[in-house]
Coordinates of C-alpha atoms in Angstrom, one line a residue:
M1 CA 48.8 -97.7 -75.3
C2 CA 51.3 -97.1 -72.5
A3 CA 50.6 -94.4 -70.2
S4 CA 52.5 -91.4 -71.0
P5 CA 55.0 -89.7 -68.5
I6 CA 53.2 -86.7 -66.9
V7 CA 54.7 -83.4 -65.4
F8 CA 52.9 -81.4 -62.9
D9 CA 53.4 -77.6 -62.1
L10 CA 53.2 -77.1 -58.5
D11 CA 51.0 -73.9 -57.6
G12 CA 47.5 -74.2 -58.9
V13 CA 48.0 -77.8 -60.1
I14 CA 49.0 -79.7 -57.2
V15 CA 48.4 -77.3 -54.4
E16 CA 45.8 -74.1 -54.3
T17 CA 48.2 -71.5 -53.9
H18 CA 48.2 -69.5 -57.1
L19 CA 45.7 -67.0 -55.5
V20 CA 47.6 -66.9 -51.9
K21 CA 50.9 -66.1 -54.1
Y22 CA 49.1 -63.5 -55.8
K23 CA 47.7 -61.7 -52.6
A24 CA 51.0 -62.0 -50.9
M25 CA 52.9 -60.3 -53.9
L26 CA 50.3 -57.7 -54.2
S27 CA 50.5 -56.9 -50.6
L28 CA 54.2 -55.6 -51.0
F29 CA 52.9 -52.8 -53.0
G30 CA 50.3 -51.4 -50.8
D31 CA 51.7 -48.1 -50.8
H32 CA 51.3 -47.7 -54.5
A33 CA 47.7 -47.3 -54.7
D34 CA 47.6 -45.5 -58.2
Q35 CA 49.4 -48.8 -59.7
Q36 CA 47.4 -51.5 -57.8
D37 CA 45.3 -52.3 -60.8
A38 CA 48.2 -52.6 -63.2
I39 CA 50.2 -54.5 -60.7
A40 CA 47.5 -56.8 -59.8
Q41 CA 46.9 -57.7 -63.7
Y42 CA 50.7 -58.2 -64.2
I43 CA 50.8 -60.7 -61.2
L44 CA 47.8 -62.6 -62.4
A45 CA 48.9 -62.9 -66.0
N46 CA 52.4 -64.1 -65.2
G47 CA 51.8 -67.0 -62.6
G48 CA 54.5 -69.3 -64.2
V49 CA 57.2 -66.5 -64.2
P50 CA 59.9 -66.8 -61.4
R51 CA 59.2 -64.5 -58.6
R52 CA 62.3 -62.5 -58.9
T53 CA 61.8 -61.8 -62.4
K54 CA 58.1 -60.6 -61.6
L55 CA 59.3 -58.3 -58.6
A56 CA 62.1 -56.9 -60.9
H57 CA 59.5 -56.1 -63.6
L58 CA 57.2 -54.4 -60.9
L59 CA 59.8 -52.4 -59.3
K60 CA 61.3 -51.1 -62.6
N61 CA 58.1 -50.5 -64.6
H62 CA 55.3 -49.6 -61.8
V63 CA 57.3 -48.5 -58.8
R64 CA 59.7 -46.7 -61.3
T65 CA 62.7 -48.0 -59.0
E66 CA 65.9 -49.6 -60.2
P67 CA 65.8 -53.4 -59.0
T68 CA 69.1 -53.6 -57.5
D69 CA 70.2 -56.9 -55.6
A70 CA 69.7 -55.5 -52.4
L71 CA 66.3 -54.1 -53.1
L72 CA 65.1 -57.4 -54.7
S73 CA 66.5 -59.4 -51.7
G74 CA 64.4 -57.3 -49.4
Y75 CA 61.3 -57.9 -51.3
L76 CA 62.0 -61.3 -51.7
Q77 CA 62.5 -61.9 -48.0
R78 CA 59.1 -59.9 -47.3
Y79 CA 57.4 -62.0 -49.8
A80 CA 58.7 -65.2 -48.2
A81 CA 57.6 -64.2 -45.0
E82 CA 54.1 -63.3 -46.1
L83 CA 53.7 -66.8 -47.7
E84 CA 55.3 -69.0 -44.9
Q85 CA 52.0 -69.9 -43.1
Q86 CA 49.7 -69.8 -46.1
L87 CA 51.7 -72.3 -47.9
A88 CA 51.8 -74.8 -44.9
T89 CA 47.9 -74.9 -44.9
A90 CA 47.0 -74.4 -48.5
P91 CA 44.6 -77.3 -49.7
M92 CA 45.4 -79.6 -52.6
V93 CA 43.6 -79.5 -55.8
P94 CA 40.7 -81.7 -55.6
G95 CA 41.5 -85.6 -56.6
V96 CA 45.3 -84.8 -57.5
E97 CA 46.6 -86.7 -54.6
S98 CA 44.8 -89.7 -55.5
F99 CA 45.5 -89.3 -59.1
I100 CA 49.4 -88.8 -58.5
A101 CA 49.4 -92.0 -56.3
R102 CA 47.7 -94.3 -58.8
Y103 CA 49.1 -93.1 -62.1
P104 CA 50.8 -95.9 -63.8
A105 CA 53.8 -94.1 -65.4
A106 CA 56.5 -91.7 -64.5
R107 CA 55.5 -88.5 -62.8
Y108 CA 57.5 -85.3 -62.3
V109 CA 57.0 -81.8 -60.9
C110 CA 58.3 -78.8 -62.8
S111 CA 57.8 -75.4 -60.9
S112 CA 59.1 -71.8 -61.0
A113 CA 59.2 -71.7 -57.2
P114 CA 62.5 -71.8 -55.6
E115 CA 64.0 -75.3 -55.1
A116 CA 63.7 -75.6 -51.4
E117 CA 60.1 -74.4 -51.3
V118 CA 58.8 -76.8 -54.1
H119 CA 60.7 -79.7 -52.1
E120 CA 59.3 -78.7 -48.8
Q121 CA 55.7 -78.5 -50.0
I122 CA 55.9 -81.9 -51.9
T123 CA 57.5 -83.5 -48.8
R124 CA 54.9 -82.0 -46.4
R125 CA 52.2 -83.4 -48.5
S126 CA 54.0 -86.8 -48.3
L127 CA 54.2 -86.9 -52.2
S128 CA 58.0 -87.0 -52.8
H129 CA 58.1 -90.8 -53.3
H130 CA 55.7 -90.5 -56.2
F131 CA 58.0 -88.5 -58.4
A132 CA 61.0 -89.3 -60.5
A133 CA 62.3 -85.9 -60.4
V134 CA 61.4 -82.4 -59.1
Y135 CA 62.3 -79.3 -60.7
G136 CA 62.2 -75.8 -59.1
S137 CA 63.5 -72.2 -60.3
D138 CA 67.0 -73.3 -60.8
T139 CA 65.9 -74.9 -64.2
P140 CA 63.7 -73.1 -66.6
K141 CA 60.7 -74.9 -67.4
S142 CA 61.2 -75.4 -71.1
A143 CA 64.8 -77.0 -70.1
A144 CA 63.2 -79.1 -67.5
L145 CA 60.6 -80.4 -69.9
R146 CA 63.2 -81.0 -72.5
A147 CA 65.4 -83.0 -70.0
I148 CA 62.3 -85.1 -69.1
A149 CA 61.3 -85.8 -72.8
A150 CA 65.0 -86.9 -73.5
T151 CA 64.6 -89.4 -70.5
H152 CA 61.6 -91.0 -72.2
P153 CA 62.5 -91.3 -76.0
G154 CA 59.7 -91.9 -78.4
Q155 CA 57.2 -91.3 -75.5
P156 CA 54.8 -88.3 -75.5
I157 CA 55.1 -86.3 -72.4
V158 CA 52.1 -84.4 -71.0
F159 CA 52.5 -81.2 -68.8
F160 CA 49.8 -79.9 -66.5
G161 CA 50.1 -76.3 -65.9
D162 CA 47.9 -73.2 -65.0
S163 CA 49.6 -70.3 -66.7
V164 CA 50.2 -69.1 -70.2
G165 CA 54.0 -69.3 -69.3
D166 CA 53.6 -73.1 -68.5
W167 CA 51.8 -73.5 -72.0
E168 CA 54.6 -71.7 -73.8
A169 CA 57.4 -73.7 -72.1
A170 CA 55.3 -76.7 -73.3
N171 CA 55.3 -75.5 -76.8
Q172 CA 59.1 -74.6 -76.6
A173 CA 59.8 -78.1 -75.5
G174 CA 57.7 -79.9 -77.8
V175 CA 55.6 -81.5 -75.3
A176 CA 51.7 -81.9 -74.9
F177 CA 49.9 -79.6 -72.7
V178 CA 46.6 -79.4 -70.3
G179 CA 45.6 -76.2 -68.7
V180 CA 44.4 -76.7 -65.1
T181 CA 41.9 -74.0 -64.3
R182 CA 40.9 -74.8 -60.5
E183 CA 41.8 -71.4 -59.3
R184 CA 41.9 -69.2 -62.4
D185 CA 41.4 -69.8 -66.2
N186 CA 44.3 -68.2 -67.8
F187 CA 43.5 -69.7 -71.1
R188 CA 40.5 -67.9 -72.7
G189 CA 40.9 -67.5 -76.2
L190 CA 43.7 -70.0 -76.5
P191 CA 43.8 -73.4 -78.2
V192 CA 44.5 -75.0 -74.9
L193 CA 42.8 -78.1 -73.4
N194 CA 41.2 -77.3 -70.0
L195 CA 40.6 -79.4 -66.8
Q196 CA 39.1 -78.1 -63.8
D197 CA 40.6 -80.6 -61.3
F198 CA 41.4 -84.3 -61.0
T199 CA 38.2 -85.6 -59.3
C200 CA 37.0 -87.7 -62.2
P201 CA 40.0 -90.1 -63.4
K202 CA 38.0 -90.9 -66.6
T203 CA 37.9 -87.2 -67.6
V204 CA 41.7 -86.7 -66.8
Q205 CA 42.5 -89.8 -68.8
A206 CA 40.5 -88.8 -71.7
T207 CA 42.1 -85.3 -71.6
I208 CA 45.6 -86.8 -71.4
L209 CA 44.9 -88.8 -74.6
Q210 CA 43.3 -85.6 -76.4
A211 CA 46.4 -83.6 -75.5
V212 CA 48.8 -86.3 -76.9
M213 CA 46.9 -86.5 -80.0
Q214 CA 46.8 -82.7 -80.4
G215 CA 50.3 -82.5 -79.8
A216 CA 51.0 -85.2 -82.5
Q217 CA 49.4 -83.2 -85.0
R218 CA 51.5 -80.1 -84.3

């Protein structure tokens, strides 16, 4: 059997930045102590959602403020400033660099982070040449996955993600899915195949095959 084309989310799958981004966003709402728990739970539960959408929801539903373009722009700038240094020094998920380099089929990145940030992180870690294409927030994940699937007709596609939103995008696009739980297990109670990291190639390959078989049964 030929190796399946695979797609990686960025945060929490290639780079350990899920919790970094969570803390950075939560810090923007430090003056809303009564809403801290609710805000924290929302951020953690929506890791695959574009940051602008998350901030708009938090401002409207927890801060009770209309998320105007001007207000959102200010929050996005503060968030980016909080992240700048942490993203540069964030470690990669164990084993993923070697796995990406050695995988014998097409590889892609599909992230909800801004395009420039995704390309910068990939380039900083000397990974760009491994990927056939890199998708950021300009393309919804389900649309990116459909485009990738259309590039490989008749071949099963496997998406590695770390959020429920990633799993839902895979389902919408009709591609197989593996949940990466290195930083946080967001899939408790869901029929999702889990992978802690990429340190054992045999385990990763077995999980890919299992995901493909599971997807074929849908």
